[in-house]
C-alpha atoms as one frame of an Amber mdcrd trajectory, in Angstrom:
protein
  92.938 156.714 192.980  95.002 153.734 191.086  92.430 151.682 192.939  89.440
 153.305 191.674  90.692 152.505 188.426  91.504 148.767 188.912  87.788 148.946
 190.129  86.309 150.467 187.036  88.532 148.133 184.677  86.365 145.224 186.478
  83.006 147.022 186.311  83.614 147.587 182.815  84.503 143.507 182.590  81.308
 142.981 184.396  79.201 145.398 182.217  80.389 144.001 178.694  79.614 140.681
 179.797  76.958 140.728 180.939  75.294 142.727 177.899  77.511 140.597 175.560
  79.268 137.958 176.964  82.674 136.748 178.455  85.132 137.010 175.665  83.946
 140.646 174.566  84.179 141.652 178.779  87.254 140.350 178.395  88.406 142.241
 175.248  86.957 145.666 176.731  88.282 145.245 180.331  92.005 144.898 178.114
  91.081 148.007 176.140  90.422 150.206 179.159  93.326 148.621 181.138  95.847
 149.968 178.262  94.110 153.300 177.734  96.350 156.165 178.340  93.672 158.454
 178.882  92.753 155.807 181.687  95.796 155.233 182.907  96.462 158.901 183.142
  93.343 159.885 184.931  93.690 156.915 187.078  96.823 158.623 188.458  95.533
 161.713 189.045  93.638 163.189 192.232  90.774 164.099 190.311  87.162 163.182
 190.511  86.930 161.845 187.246  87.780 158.064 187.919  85.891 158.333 190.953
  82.841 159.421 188.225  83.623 157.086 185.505  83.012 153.763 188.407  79.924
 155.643 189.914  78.362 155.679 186.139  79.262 152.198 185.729  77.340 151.011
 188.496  74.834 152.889 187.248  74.757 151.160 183.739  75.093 147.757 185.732
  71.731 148.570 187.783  70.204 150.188 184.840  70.883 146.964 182.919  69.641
 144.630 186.154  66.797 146.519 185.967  66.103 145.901 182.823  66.713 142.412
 183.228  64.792 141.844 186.410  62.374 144.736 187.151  63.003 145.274 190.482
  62.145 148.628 192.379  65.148 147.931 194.651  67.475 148.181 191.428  65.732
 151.854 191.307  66.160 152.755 194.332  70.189 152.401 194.266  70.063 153.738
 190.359  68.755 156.814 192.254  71.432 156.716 194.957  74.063 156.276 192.569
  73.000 159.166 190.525  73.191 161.513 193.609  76.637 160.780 194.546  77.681
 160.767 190.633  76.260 164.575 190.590  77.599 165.508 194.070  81.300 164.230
 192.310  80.763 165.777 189.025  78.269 168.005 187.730  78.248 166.477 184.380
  76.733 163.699 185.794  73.421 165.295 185.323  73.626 164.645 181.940  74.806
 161.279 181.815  71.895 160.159 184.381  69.363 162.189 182.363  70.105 160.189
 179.240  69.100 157.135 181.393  65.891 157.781 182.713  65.069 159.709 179.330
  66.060 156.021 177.974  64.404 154.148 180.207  60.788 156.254 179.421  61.452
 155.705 175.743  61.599 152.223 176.830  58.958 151.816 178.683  56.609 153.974
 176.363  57.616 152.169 173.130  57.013 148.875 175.148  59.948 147.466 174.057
  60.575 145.502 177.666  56.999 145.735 180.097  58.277 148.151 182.274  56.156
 150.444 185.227  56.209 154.312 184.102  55.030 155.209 187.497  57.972 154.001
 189.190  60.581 155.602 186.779  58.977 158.654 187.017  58.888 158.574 190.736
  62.514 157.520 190.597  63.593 160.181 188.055  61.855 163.078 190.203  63.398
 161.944 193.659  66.902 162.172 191.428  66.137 165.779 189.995  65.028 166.637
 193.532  68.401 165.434 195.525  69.840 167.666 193.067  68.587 170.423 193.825
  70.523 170.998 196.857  72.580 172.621 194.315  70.327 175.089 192.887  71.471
 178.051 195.329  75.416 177.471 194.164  74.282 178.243 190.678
């Protein structure tokens, strides 16, 4: 799991650059690489790490997405979100603050974005998750 945090120290570089530039990916990649509480969970056989680098990816599509406006961005957002859920149920929460974000975008018309296919995409993510409606 030590590698699953090297790998979200440099998808939190590329993240914070890319939204802000080089020097300030470079300052948060250094803050996260001398967390404790990163350090620690890094160490441990826990799906935590393994959640914290699937939401990452997920910010860096959301983000492309945002920059680009392509469906296939979606499409792995969507994926992403699945496997983030099937890690860690608090997932759900994270992912629904996205596409709840990504409406509020789109309605407010802040960047021209296409409702119909966040919507689509948002309902093919609530229904992968459904699978775990009979545990609860």
């Amino acid at each position: 799991m030590v590698f699953l945090g090297l790998v979200s120290i440099a998808l939190t570089f590329l993240l914070a650059s890319r939204l802000f530039g080089e020097k300030i990916g470079l300052l948060t990649s250094l803050l996260l690489a001398v967390s404790p509480f990163h350090l620690l969970y890094s160490q441990q056989l826990r799906p935590y790490i393994f959640l914290m680098c699937l939401l990452l990816v997920s910010l860096l599509l959301l983000v492309e997405y945002l920059h680009n406006k392509k469906t296939l961005c979606l499409i792995f957002l969507v994926v992403v979100s699945w496997m983030a859920f099937y890690s860690h149920v608090f997932a759900a929460f994270f992912v629904t603050a996205e596409f709840l974000m990504l409406l509020m975008i789109a309605f407010l018309k802040i960047v021209p974005l296409r409702i119909k296919h966040i919507l689509v995409a948002g309902t093919v993510t609530a229904l992968g998750w459904l699978f775990w409606l009979p545990i609860f």
